[in-house]
GROMACS .gro file of C-alpha atoms in nm:
model
   26
    1GLY     CA    1   0.562  -0.468  -0.108
    2ALA     CA    2   0.744  -0.655  -0.378
    3ALA     CA    3   0.579  -0.679  -0.717
    4ARG     CA    4   0.400  -1.005  -0.790
    5PRO     CA    5   0.290  -1.154  -1.124
    6ASP     CA    6  -0.073  -1.165  -1.010
    7GLY     CA    7  -0.064  -0.792  -0.938
    8TRP     CA    8  -0.197  -0.833  -0.583
    9SER     CA    9   0.089  -0.695  -0.375
   10ALA     CA   10   0.142  -0.356  -0.538
   11PRO     CA   11  -0.214  -0.213  -0.502
   12VAL     CA   12  -0.250  -0.351  -0.149
   13SER     CA   13   0.082  -0.200  -0.044
   14ALA     CA   14  -0.017   0.133  -0.198
   15ALA     CA   15  -0.343   0.131  -0.002
   16ALA     CA   16  -0.160   0.042   0.319
   17VAL     CA   17   0.089   0.325   0.268
   18ALA     CA   18  -0.194   0.569   0.196
   19GLN     CA   19  -0.366   0.473   0.523
   20TRP     CA   20  -0.035   0.492   0.712
   21ARG     CA   21   0.033   0.843   0.580
   22ALA     CA   22  -0.322   0.950   0.664
   23ALA     CA   23  -0.272   0.825   1.020
   24LEU     CA   24   0.055   1.019   1.050
   25ASP     CA   25  -0.111   1.333   0.915
   26GLY     CA   26  -0.379   1.291   1.181
   0.00000   0.00000   0.00000
């Protein structure tokens, strides 16, 4: 996700990507 001044988007996007990759890895 795009960076936001409050710093919310980046960590949440990173977590979502980590879960997505884990799902792909099965």
